Amino acid sequence: MSNDYLGSESARLQAILTGVQVGTWEWNKQTGETRFNERWADMFGYTLAELEPISIQTWINLVHPDDLKRSDEALQQHFLGTTQFYELEVRVRHKQGHWVWIRDSGKVATYTESGEPEWICGAHIDITEAKRIEEDLRQAQERQRFILESLPSIVYSQTSREPWTNVFVSANVQKILGYTVEDWHSPNNELFWQRMHPDDVDRVRRAVKHWQEQGYPNTLLQRYRFRHADGHLVVLDDLLRAVRAESGELIEFIGSLTDVTAQHEAEQRLTKIADNVHGVLYQFQMDTEGTMSFPYASAGIELVYGVKPEQVVADASVVFAVIHAGDFDRVLAAVEQSRDTLQPWECEYRVVLDGEESWVYGHSIPERLDDGSTLWHGLIIDVTDRKRLEIDLERSQVQLEAAQRIANLGYWEANLETGELMWSATVYEIFGLDPHTVSPCVKAFRELVHPDDLALLDKSQERAKKTGIHDIDHRIIRPDGQVRWVREWAYSKTSTDGHQLLGGTVQDITERKELEILLREQSIRDSLTGLFNRRYFTDMIENRFRQRRRDDNSVCSIITFDFDHFKQVNDQYGHMTGDEVLKRAGKVVKASIRESDIPARTGGEEFAIMLPNTSLNDSERLAERLRQAMEEELFMTTEGELRVTVTCGVTQFHPQDETYQDVLGRADRALYQGKQAGRNCVVRID
């Protein structure tokens, strides 16, 4: 992941909201207009499309009748200003007929000129499991996660001395900002400042001056409004770094400009949603030296840790300072283990604020950044009430036994030499076996293990003979055909008669495992089109390029295409129509290619397809079919029918290519030639 990603609050926020599976809603009390995300419908077993047309009545029809009155009362209290937030736990009818418990929270985001509540923004969190444990054990559980995309940027350089004149700018400045390379240059760089919005100039100049006074440390990231060549304003993220010689002498400045207008416009709405999520949405970073920080944290961090988001952007020590002394080492050890293994971090611990002790639960997914640091995306919530119930339940043996059953944790012991096996009653439940007809034995167990996982299981057991520890996640196939994920942990020991034994626990982790798999899938997919994202496509083509270097006879082709005059579609018909065009393009691509092909959305309206083992002629024919298919697509808008066209570039790997960028560059040149030739065509470069 690029560090540019850390500069985009909107992208971070969108990624975290997606990752932690929060259902978001927006309701205009004055007009009745509603907005829900896909996760909101998924909580109840639907897709948004199945619930169309969606209105506030859709929600009313789903909520348990007994909870509607409480919901109305809570809303009225919030509208009157009695409560800071609208918060409620309600039951909602699932598509399959059962009730799902939802934590419904929100807040008035805007008011009319007369002071009446207008837009209310909020979030829905599925707390069904928490309610079930509350009834039996009074225990709640919530898990939510996050992740993201970066946009193509303009690369530029400036002189090392004031007035820092631009000496280079990449050619895509014309595509992104409408200026030619010649337009961009000026003797004193004043034209650059004149194009910047007047209200942003002083702030940006002060930041640059402060950076200069500090000796240009690290990088400087600024966001400001900038005048496009055609007159409209765009929002840019400007990332600037000082380049020095080995002697330390300043040589020049290298920077990048990224158009983040779309993210910026959505940022306010996303921020309001995040501020109303029940807990703290965050990104936590640890660099290679062990320095810790929170590049992003939602406003809820003040309720949990007593600090403001800006206090922890560079230094997380104020957060760790309020962790209970008895839990500090355990929390830090869990963080370090997650960093070393890149396994999800999950921990419950105490926080002490003003002498008052509370319990929090945190869960996050780590990833390794290019600079070697580790970045976690996750959610932290206050679980004090549930934890107190847990502690009370531990004092009762009956309740403790019930907790063990609900944890679905079974114990087993196997003699690997004789095949004898003993397991507890819970194991029967996990594996879906009848204790009256099935007797425990290694053979019966191995017959339940998914065939694709048997080799991994054997390898782990062999490793246990050396290390003494057996630790593995694998799938099982129950007698009813249901595939489940289980976690096995055991230690190796020798019996009194010299046999080698393996004894430990097994637990059903299906829901957690499926969520992790889903999050990994989402991290490589473009949410709008369902195609792969730019980062995954780049990784795949780079891998393929390395394979080609080992096998000179391998064939691989590339198709790139983007829409002609797509900005006019957005300007005339609106971004919703533009999004529909991009979605339709994703469907056309998926319907036209093989399972082994790699399709991706690489930019706003830009797409690419990698075609392994495909000749240039076949790729050209496929590109022509795609072009024709998109030309034949008909879109109905409020202004009438709309048809769009695309221009395609086609090329293939060459033996003389030194890097995969050579292939992508050639495909882009073919695409550019198609644009120059009048668009709506296919151009190949052999």
XYZ file of C-alpha atoms in Angstrom:
686
model
C 0.000 0.000 0.000
C 1.244 3.481 -0.811
C 1.575 6.125 1.890
C -0.589 8.351 -0.373
C -3.417 6.245 0.973
C -2.874 7.579 4.463
C -3.549 11.120 3.248
C -7.056 10.406 2.044
C -9.408 10.585 4.995
C -12.378 9.824 2.806
C -10.751 6.712 1.369
C -9.685 5.556 4.820
C -13.138 6.157 6.196
C -14.857 4.397 3.294
C -12.537 1.441 3.620
C -13.071 1.130 7.368
C -16.866 1.455 7.079
C -16.876 -1.239 4.436
C -14.530 -3.438 6.396
C -16.349 -3.297 9.727
C -19.678 -4.120 8.030
C -21.696 -1.190 9.378
C -25.118 -0.630 7.883
C -25.515 3.108 7.255
C -28.724 5.062 6.799
C -29.750 8.614 6.016
C -33.294 9.969 6.293
C -34.601 13.387 5.280
C -37.393 14.015 7.784
C -38.788 16.797 5.647
C -38.906 15.067 2.248
C -38.965 11.411 3.273
C -35.895 10.638 1.129
C -33.817 7.705 2.405
C -30.375 6.278 1.648
C -29.057 2.920 2.763
C -25.840 1.053 1.984
C -25.704 -2.568 0.790
C -24.678 -3.869 4.222
C -27.882 -2.432 5.722
C -30.006 -4.720 3.549
C -27.619 -7.659 3.923
C -28.188 -7.667 7.707
C -31.741 -8.803 7.057
C -30.914 -11.269 4.293
C -31.711 -8.958 1.366
C -29.914 -6.967 -1.253
C -30.906 -3.341 -1.812
C -32.278 -4.339 -5.210
C -34.700 -6.822 -3.602
C -36.147 -4.082 -1.382
C -36.706 -1.524 -4.162
C -38.431 0.885 -4.116
C -36.883 1.839 -0.772
C -38.432 4.435 1.525
C -38.867 4.993 5.259
C -41.872 2.654 4.977
C -39.450 -0.145 4.038
C -37.826 0.236 7.446
C -41.194 0.505 9.244
C -42.383 -2.724 7.608
C -39.272 -4.591 8.778
C -39.178 -3.405 12.411
C -40.982 -5.362 15.128
C -44.315 -3.578 15.877
C -43.527 -3.432 19.606
C -40.309 -1.536 18.893
C -41.755 1.110 16.548
C -43.306 3.125 19.378
C -40.038 3.156 21.320
C -38.221 4.207 18.169
C -40.629 7.125 17.603
C -40.262 8.238 21.226
C -36.461 8.087 21.054
C -36.461 10.104 17.812
C -38.730 12.769 19.314
C -36.464 13.077 22.368
C -33.486 13.581 20.054
C -35.343 16.119 17.872
C -36.278 18.078 21.042
C -32.633 18.162 22.084
C -33.192 16.010 25.181
C -30.675 13.447 23.971
C -27.389 14.039 22.124
C -27.912 10.969 19.954
C -30.804 8.825 18.817
C -29.974 5.334 20.129
C -32.115 2.223 20.341
C -32.008 -1.552 20.100
C -34.761 -2.933 17.877
C -35.821 -6.221 16.331
C -35.993 -6.510 12.553
C -37.609 -9.276 10.519
C -35.007 -11.271 8.535
C -35.798 -12.477 5.011
C -35.880 -16.037 6.360
C -38.496 -15.110 8.946
C -36.533 -14.861 12.190
C -35.850 -11.659 14.130
C -32.499 -9.881 13.969
C -31.455 -7.494 16.746
C -30.067 -4.158 15.512
C -28.369 -1.360 17.414
C -29.879 1.728 15.758
C -27.995 4.974 16.391
C -27.983 8.330 14.675
C -27.888 12.084 14.928
C -29.427 15.077 13.189
C -26.832 16.239 10.691
C -28.575 19.263 9.151
C -31.469 21.576 9.959
C -33.787 23.624 7.742
C -33.601 27.404 7.751
C -36.537 27.408 10.196
C -34.624 25.145 12.593
C -36.483 21.926 11.835
C -34.497 18.649 11.728
C -33.699 17.776 8.121
C -31.114 15.053 7.416
C -30.559 12.435 10.108
C -27.490 10.198 9.618
C -26.777 7.006 11.459
C -25.661 3.428 11.545
C -27.118 -0.030 12.100
C -25.058 -2.726 13.767
C -26.190 -6.347 13.927
C -26.185 -7.267 17.647
C -28.183 -10.484 17.318
C -25.364 -12.580 18.752
C -24.871 -10.085 21.565
C -28.569 -10.222 22.470
C -28.547 -14.015 22.437
C -25.617 -14.062 24.876
C -27.260 -11.326 26.941
C -30.306 -13.541 27.477
C -28.207 -16.585 28.451
C -25.009 -14.966 29.684
C -25.752 -11.221 29.372
C -22.784 -10.994 26.978
C -22.511 -8.898 23.820
C -20.200 -9.207 20.828
C -19.647 -6.880 17.931
C -17.190 -7.083 15.148
C -16.606 -4.669 12.385
C -13.810 -3.910 10.006
C -12.647 -1.894 7.000
C -10.072 -0.951 3.435
C -9.190 1.272 0.071
C -8.036 2.760 -3.253
C -5.728 5.519 -4.572
C -6.195 7.620 -7.643
C -3.790 8.393 -10.540
C -1.681 11.448 -9.828
C 0.181 14.234 -11.602
C 3.926 14.061 -10.909
C 5.855 17.319 -10.823
C 9.195 18.723 -9.712
C 10.303 22.153 -8.544
C 13.617 23.940 -8.128
C 15.226 23.781 -4.696
C 15.321 27.554 -4.319
C 12.514 30.062 -3.991
C 10.244 30.774 -5.731
C 10.319 26.991 -6.306
C 9.614 27.185 -10.032
C 7.996 24.150 -11.666
C 10.557 22.507 -13.968
C 8.697 19.296 -14.813
C 5.136 18.029 -14.847
C 3.832 14.719 -16.187
C 1.736 14.762 -19.341
C -1.420 13.632 -17.550
C -1.751 17.175 -16.181
C -3.846 17.849 -19.266
C -6.128 14.885 -18.629
C -6.612 15.661 -14.941
C -6.525 19.481 -14.857
C -6.910 20.475 -18.498
C -3.559 22.264 -18.766
C -0.786 21.479 -21.242
C 2.730 20.960 -19.984
C 3.613 24.387 -21.397
C 0.673 26.002 -19.570
C 1.905 24.631 -16.282
C 5.337 26.247 -16.377
C 5.937 29.890 -15.535
C 9.149 31.788 -14.644
C 8.144 32.587 -11.056
C 5.468 29.972 -10.381
C 2.908 32.706 -9.617
C 0.408 31.315 -12.118
C 0.231 28.207 -9.923
C -0.801 30.294 -6.917
C -3.255 32.299 -9.030
C -5.052 29.084 -10.008
C -5.406 28.064 -6.365
C -8.616 29.132 -4.609
C -7.948 32.489 -2.871
C -9.267 31.220 0.468
C -6.667 28.420 0.479
C -3.565 30.350 -0.610
C -2.518 31.793 2.773
C -3.006 28.473 4.570
C -0.939 26.571 2.023
C 1.823 29.220 1.970
C 2.043 29.106 5.790
C 2.330 25.329 5.763
C 5.085 25.432 3.134
C 6.934 28.121 5.114
C 6.705 26.082 8.324
C 7.977 23.018 6.469
C 10.885 25.086 5.139
C 11.769 26.363 8.615
C 11.875 22.792 9.909
C 14.341 21.803 7.191
C 11.868 19.939 4.949
C 11.397 16.798 7.119
C 9.519 13.798 5.724
C 6.776 14.830 3.300
C 4.314 17.707 3.161
C 0.689 16.853 2.395
C -1.740 19.658 1.613
C -5.321 19.650 0.371
C -6.667 22.669 -1.473
C -9.053 23.789 -4.206
C -7.646 24.448 -7.660
C -9.060 26.015 -10.810
C -9.358 23.545 -13.715
C -8.504 24.883 -17.172
C -12.195 24.905 -18.102
C -13.017 27.040 -15.059
C -14.510 24.624 -12.508
C -12.861 23.890 -9.156
C -11.300 20.557 -8.255
C -9.920 19.431 -4.907
C -6.293 18.286 -4.962
C -4.105 16.354 -2.540
C -0.591 17.735 -2.966
C 2.169 15.462 -1.604
C 5.625 17.068 -1.707
C 9.030 15.673 -0.729
C 12.507 17.177 -0.651
C 15.180 15.270 -2.619
C 18.735 15.460 -1.281
C 22.146 14.317 -2.484
C 24.207 11.896 -0.387
C 25.973 14.935 1.024
C 22.666 16.242 2.314
C 22.478 19.094 -0.176
C 18.944 19.905 -1.313
C 18.576 19.055 -5.017
C 14.902 19.568 -5.859
C 11.342 18.955 -4.744
C 9.285 16.083 -6.143
C 5.527 16.084 -5.696
C 2.277 14.535 -6.812
C -1.183 16.030 -7.323
C -4.202 13.757 -6.963
C -7.739 14.789 -7.867
C -9.796 13.885 -4.786
C -12.863 15.962 -5.633
C -15.246 13.012 -5.447
C -13.823 11.843 -2.125
C -13.893 15.359 -0.729
C -17.548 15.821 -1.631
C -18.417 12.563 0.118
C -16.161 13.239 3.084
C -18.574 15.345 5.096
C -21.348 12.767 4.788
C -18.993 9.887 5.624
C -17.568 11.780 8.602
C -21.050 12.341 10.001
C -21.796 8.636 9.635
C -18.514 7.651 11.319
C -19.164 10.006 14.223
C -22.435 8.205 14.862
C -21.038 4.654 14.752
C -21.213 3.061 18.209
C -17.497 2.978 19.001
C -14.186 4.085 17.482
C -13.362 3.465 13.833
C -9.616 3.772 13.516
C -6.333 3.130 11.763
C -3.402 2.260 14.009
C 0.185 2.274 12.699
C 3.465 0.895 14.063
C 6.665 1.728 12.176
C 9.803 -0.413 11.994
C 11.229 1.354 15.066
C 8.144 0.539 17.165
C 6.714 4.072 17.118
C 2.908 3.933 17.282
C 0.250 6.378 16.034
C -3.372 6.650 14.915
C -3.356 8.110 11.355
C -7.147 8.152 11.595
C -9.613 7.883 14.468
C -13.285 8.818 14.521
C -14.680 11.212 17.135
C -15.700 8.273 19.349
C -12.097 7.939 20.545
C -12.757 10.726 23.029
C -15.544 8.729 24.693
C -13.396 5.585 24.949
C -9.924 6.984 25.730
C -10.594 10.592 26.705
C -8.477 12.045 23.877
C -9.294 13.905 20.668
C -8.423 12.404 17.245
C -5.823 15.076 16.500
C -3.930 14.244 19.719
C -3.027 10.746 18.490
C -2.261 11.323 14.793
C 1.501 11.308 15.416
C 1.801 9.629 18.826
C -0.396 6.913 20.364
C 1.221 7.085 23.802
C -1.678 9.048 25.338
C -3.983 6.130 24.469
C -1.654 3.493 25.923
C -1.240 5.649 29.035
C -4.869 5.025 30.086
C -4.741 1.224 29.607
C -4.949 -0.581 32.946
C -1.477 -1.460 34.233
C -2.524 -5.080 34.665
C -3.487 -5.338 30.986
C -0.819 -3.168 29.352
C 1.757 -5.901 28.637
C -0.919 -8.260 27.299
C -2.323 -5.620 24.918
C 1.141 -4.677 23.648
C 2.112 -8.343 23.207
C -1.071 -8.965 21.170
C -0.251 -5.974 18.949
C 3.307 -7.180 18.382
C 2.144 -10.724 17.608
C -0.356 -9.402 15.069
C 2.406 -7.264 13.540
C 4.772 -10.233 13.231
C 2.196 -12.743 11.914
C -0.192 -10.344 10.093
C -3.034 -12.188 11.808
C -6.106 -10.195 12.997
C -5.663 -8.408 16.324
C -8.382 -9.069 18.887
C -8.247 -8.090 22.539
C -10.358 -7.181 25.574
C -8.782 -4.972 28.226
C -9.450 -2.312 30.845
C -9.161 1.466 30.481
C -8.906 3.824 33.470
C -10.222 7.406 33.043
C -10.434 9.761 36.017
C -10.140 6.802 38.356
C -13.082 4.956 36.740
C -12.413 1.552 35.201
C -14.136 0.373 32.008
C -13.715 -2.561 29.624
C -13.181 -2.207 25.857
C -13.048 -4.732 23.017
C -10.954 -4.184 19.906
C -10.654 -6.032 16.621
C -8.629 -5.073 13.548
C -6.975 -6.404 10.399
C -3.258 -5.657 9.774
C -1.401 -5.091 6.531
C 2.255 -4.424 5.761
C 3.035 -1.102 4.050
C 5.777 -0.494 1.512
C 8.021 1.190 4.091
C 7.893 -1.868 6.372
C 5.466 -0.377 8.872
C 2.227 -2.137 9.820
C -1.216 -0.548 9.517
C -4.307 -1.914 11.265
C -7.929 -1.079 10.328
C -10.532 -1.751 12.974
C -13.134 -0.937 15.584
C -13.001 -0.477 19.362
C -16.164 -0.501 21.484
C -16.980 -0.157 25.154
C -18.072 -3.560 26.510
C -18.121 -2.672 30.201
C -21.695 -3.845 30.760
C -21.086 -7.173 29.027
C -17.771 -7.711 30.804
C -19.305 -7.109 34.205
C -21.906 -9.701 33.382
C -19.141 -12.114 32.344
C -17.336 -11.599 35.625
C -20.531 -12.192 37.578
C -21.227 -15.341 35.573
C -17.789 -16.739 36.352
C -18.791 -16.836 40.014
C -21.518 -19.334 39.254
C -20.527 -22.849 38.175
C -23.833 -23.402 36.419
C -23.441 -20.241 34.403
C -19.826 -21.100 33.677
C -20.847 -24.437 32.185
C -23.455 -22.668 30.077
C -20.786 -20.252 28.868
C -18.591 -23.163 27.800
C -21.428 -24.666 25.792
C -22.167 -21.343 24.106
C -18.471 -20.899 23.306
C -18.821 -24.150 21.345
C -15.378 -25.304 22.484
C -14.676 -29.011 22.544
C -11.808 -30.993 24.070
C -10.118 -34.011 22.455
C -7.155 -36.315 22.858
C -5.768 -38.564 20.103
C -3.304 -41.433 20.059
C -1.638 -40.929 16.693
C -0.096 -44.383 16.769
C -3.139 -46.524 17.655
C -5.856 -44.311 16.179
C -7.714 -44.099 19.497
C -9.537 -40.830 20.066
C -11.462 -39.273 22.925
C -13.525 -36.089 22.672
C -16.045 -34.137 24.746
C -19.778 -33.866 24.072
C -19.343 -30.453 22.427
C -17.253 -32.019 19.660
C -20.302 -34.009 18.563
C -22.231 -30.744 18.175
C -19.430 -29.040 16.235
C -19.081 -31.950 13.798
C -22.842 -32.623 13.560
C -22.497 -36.193 14.825
C -24.925 -38.371 16.760
C -23.231 -39.562 19.995
C -25.477 -42.637 19.991
C -24.270 -43.903 16.598
C -20.711 -42.559 16.222
C -17.752 -43.551 18.368
C -14.705 -41.274 18.471
C -11.731 -42.471 16.418
C -9.060 -40.883 14.225
C -10.525 -42.557 11.136
C -13.997 -41.064 11.742
C -12.445 -37.655 12.318
C -10.308 -37.760 9.153
C -13.369 -38.691 7.075
C -14.937 -35.386 8.169
C -11.919 -33.242 7.236
C -12.234 -31.452 3.901
C -10.133 -33.411 1.352
C -8.257 -30.265 0.293
C -7.144 -29.669 3.904
C -5.943 -33.175 4.832
C -2.368 -32.476 3.715
C -2.230 -29.331 5.858
C -3.579 -31.262 8.831
C -0.971 -34.014 8.426
C 1.793 -31.436 8.087
C 0.695 -29.705 11.293
C 0.586 -33.000 13.176
C 4.068 -33.899 11.954
C 5.308 -30.492 12.993
C 3.768 -31.036 16.445
C 6.062 -34.040 16.928
C 9.010 -31.613 16.780
C 7.592 -28.424 18.271
C 5.046 -29.924 20.633
C 2.288 -27.622 19.320
C -0.499 -28.391 16.831
C -2.248 -25.182 15.705
C -4.340 -25.087 12.516
C -7.523 -23.711 10.949
C -9.201 -26.096 8.502
C -12.532 -27.049 7.007
C -14.770 -29.992 7.825
C -17.724 -31.443 5.922
C -20.502 -32.430 8.316
C -22.735 -35.433 7.575
C -25.487 -33.062 6.400
C -23.093 -31.681 3.739
C -22.493 -28.357 5.488
C -18.916 -27.046 5.252
C -17.643 -25.437 8.461
C -14.317 -23.929 9.586
C -12.751 -25.146 12.847
C -9.719 -24.082 14.859
C -7.639 -26.891 16.388
C -5.055 -26.249 19.062
C -3.228 -29.026 20.831
C 0.042 -29.984 22.425
C 2.039 -33.156 21.970
C 2.864 -35.395 24.909
C 3.977 -38.937 25.613
C 1.728 -41.321 27.545
C 2.969 -43.468 30.426
C 3.143 -46.476 28.088
C 5.283 -44.602 25.548
C 2.630 -43.641 22.975
C 2.659 -40.181 21.421
C -0.549 -38.294 22.176
C -2.032 -35.068 20.897
C -4.465 -33.305 23.202
C -6.221 -29.983 22.896
C -9.339 -28.075 21.811
C -11.459 -27.594 18.701
C -13.759 -24.631 18.102
C -16.176 -23.681 15.312
C -14.852 -20.414 13.796
C -16.952 -20.428 10.605
C -18.471 -16.966 10.966
C -15.143 -15.329 11.799
C -13.307 -17.155 9.016
C -15.936 -16.304 6.406
C -15.753 -12.648 7.439
C -11.960 -12.636 7.060
C -12.265 -14.247 3.623
C -14.874 -11.645 2.660
C -12.632 -8.793 3.814
C -9.699 -10.134 1.801
C -11.962 -10.327 -1.259
C -13.180 -6.771 -0.727
C -9.595 -5.506 -0.431
C -8.868 -6.521 -4.039
C -12.213 -5.589 -5.582
C -13.592 -2.330 -6.939
C -16.844 -1.833 -5.015
C -18.689 -0.135 -7.890
C -18.040 -2.579 -10.766
C -17.142 -5.791 -8.950
C -13.940 -6.031 -11.017
C -10.471 -6.185 -9.488
C -8.875 -2.921 -8.356
C -5.738 -1.297 -9.739
C -3.411 -2.610 -7.022
C -4.459 -6.237 -7.516
C -4.235 -5.916 -11.318
C -0.723 -4.480 -11.033
C 0.328 -7.329 -8.729
C -1.078 -9.931 -11.129
C 0.562 -8.499 -14.242
C 3.856 -8.161 -12.364
C 3.627 -11.835 -11.303
C 2.802 -12.846 -14.850
C 5.763 -10.847 -16.114
C 8.087 -12.710 -13.752
C 6.635 -16.029 -14.938
C 7.217 -14.988 -18.558
C 10.856 -14.299 -17.805
C 11.145 -17.928 -16.673
C 9.217 -19.226 -19.700
C 9.926 -17.306 -22.916
C 7.231 -19.268 -24.771
C 4.365 -18.028 -22.577
C 1.850 -15.701 -24.259
C -0.069 -12.937 -22.537
C -2.026 -9.978 -23.918
C -3.366 -6.772 -22.407
C -6.496 -4.782 -23.264
C -6.968 -1.270 -21.891
C -10.038 0.848 -22.547
C -11.826 3.888 -21.229
C -14.984 5.751 -22.066
C -15.091 8.518 -24.635
C -16.150 11.935 -23.318
C -17.080 10.414 -19.957
C -16.881 13.780 -18.219
C -19.751 14.984 -20.413
C -21.864 12.060 -19.167
C -21.264 13.076 -15.553
C -21.793 16.775 -16.259
C -24.985 16.358 -18.305
C -26.637 13.331 -16.698
C -25.116 13.339 -13.209
C -22.757 11.035 -11.348
C -25.459 8.444 -10.645
C -25.826 7.872 -14.379
C -22.044 7.840 -14.698
C -21.840 5.178 -11.993
C -24.509 3.127 -13.782
C -22.436 3.253 -16.977
C -19.381 1.994 -15.082
C -21.402 -0.778 -13.415
C -22.768 -1.876 -16.791
C -19.218 -1.913 -18.162
C -18.197 -4.269 -15.375
C -21.047 -6.635 -16.272
C -20.181 -6.544 -19.981
C -16.539 -7.330 -19.231
C -17.338 -10.232 -16.884
C -19.766 -11.696 -19.405
C -17.168 -11.558 -22.200
C -14.055 -13.093 -20.647
C -12.793 -16.396 -19.291
C -12.437 -17.308 -15.623
C -8.647 -17.216 -15.973
C -8.627 -13.604 -17.258
C -7.961 -10.687 -14.891
C -10.359 -7.721 -15.422
C -9.851 -4.513 -13.431
C -11.077 -0.982 -13.042
C -7.770 0.899 -12.958
C -9.061 4.451 -12.675
C -12.203 6.583 -12.804
C -13.440 5.428 -16.232
C -10.378 3.370 -17.100
C -10.358 -0.435 -17.381
C -7.794 -3.113 -18.191
C -7.879 -6.873 -18.831
C -4.952 -9.296 -18.643
C -5.460 -12.299 -20.951
C -3.037 -15.145 -20.144
C -2.282 -17.615 -22.949
C -4.095 -15.418 -25.479
C -2.714 -14.286 -28.807
C -2.768 -10.681 -29.952
C -5.284 -11.499 -32.716
C -7.704 -13.134 -30.260
C -7.297 -10.230 -27.852
C -8.032 -7.740 -30.617
C -11.218 -9.626 -31.523
C -12.289 -9.630 -27.864
C -11.633 -5.890 -27.617
C -13.796 -5.302 -30.683
C -16.625 -7.348 -29.141
C -16.362 -5.290 -25.954
C -16.402 -2.057 -27.925
C -19.489 -3.139 -29.879
C -21.232 -4.405 -26.735
C -20.761 -1.087 -24.924
C -21.891 0.858 -28.005
C -25.102 -1.212 -28.076
C -25.876 -0.651 -24.363
C -28.828 1.712 -23.901
C -29.177 3.837 -20.759
C -32.457 5.537 -19.864
C -32.082 8.896 -18.135
C -34.394 11.729 -17.190
C -33.143 13.559 -20.295
C -33.778 10.642 -22.619
C -31.775 7.767 -24.035
C -28.013 7.679 -23.656
C -25.416 5.620 -25.490
C -21.701 5.631 -24.759
C -18.603 4.416 -26.564
C -15.180 3.209 -25.526
C -11.732 3.244 -27.100
C -9.523 0.178 -26.682
C -5.772 -0.397 -26.802
C -4.349 -3.903 -27.290
C -0.821 -5.267 -26.975
C 1.062 -8.314 -25.739
C 4.193 -9.171 -23.768
C 7.420 -8.858 -25.796
C 10.661 -10.750 -25.113
C 12.500 -7.421 -25.032
C 10.269 -5.950 -22.307
C 12.406 -5.218 -19.254
C 9.543 -4.555 -16.819
C 5.808 -4.982 -16.799
C 5.521 -1.178 -17.068
C 6.783 -1.524 -20.629
C 3.712 -3.635 -21.466
C 1.275 -1.263 -19.739
C 2.902 1.737 -21.374
C 2.508 0.170 -24.818
C -1.179 -0.589 -24.132
C -1.714 3.013 -23.041
C -0.036 4.282 -26.223
C -2.374 2.139 -28.298
C -5.319 3.593 -26.384
C -4.016 7.123 -26.917
C -3.653 6.485 -30.649
C -7.275 5.355 -30.685
C -8.318 8.598 -29.017
C -6.321 10.589 -31.548
C -7.919 8.613 -34.393
C -11.412 9.709 -33.408
C -12.326 7.367 -30.514
C -14.794 4.435 -30.496
C -12.228 2.098 -32.031
C -9.673 -0.612 -31.253
C -5.951 -0.008 -31.821
C -3.292 -2.662 -31.398
C 0.448 -2.312 -31.087
C 2.302 -5.485 -32.029
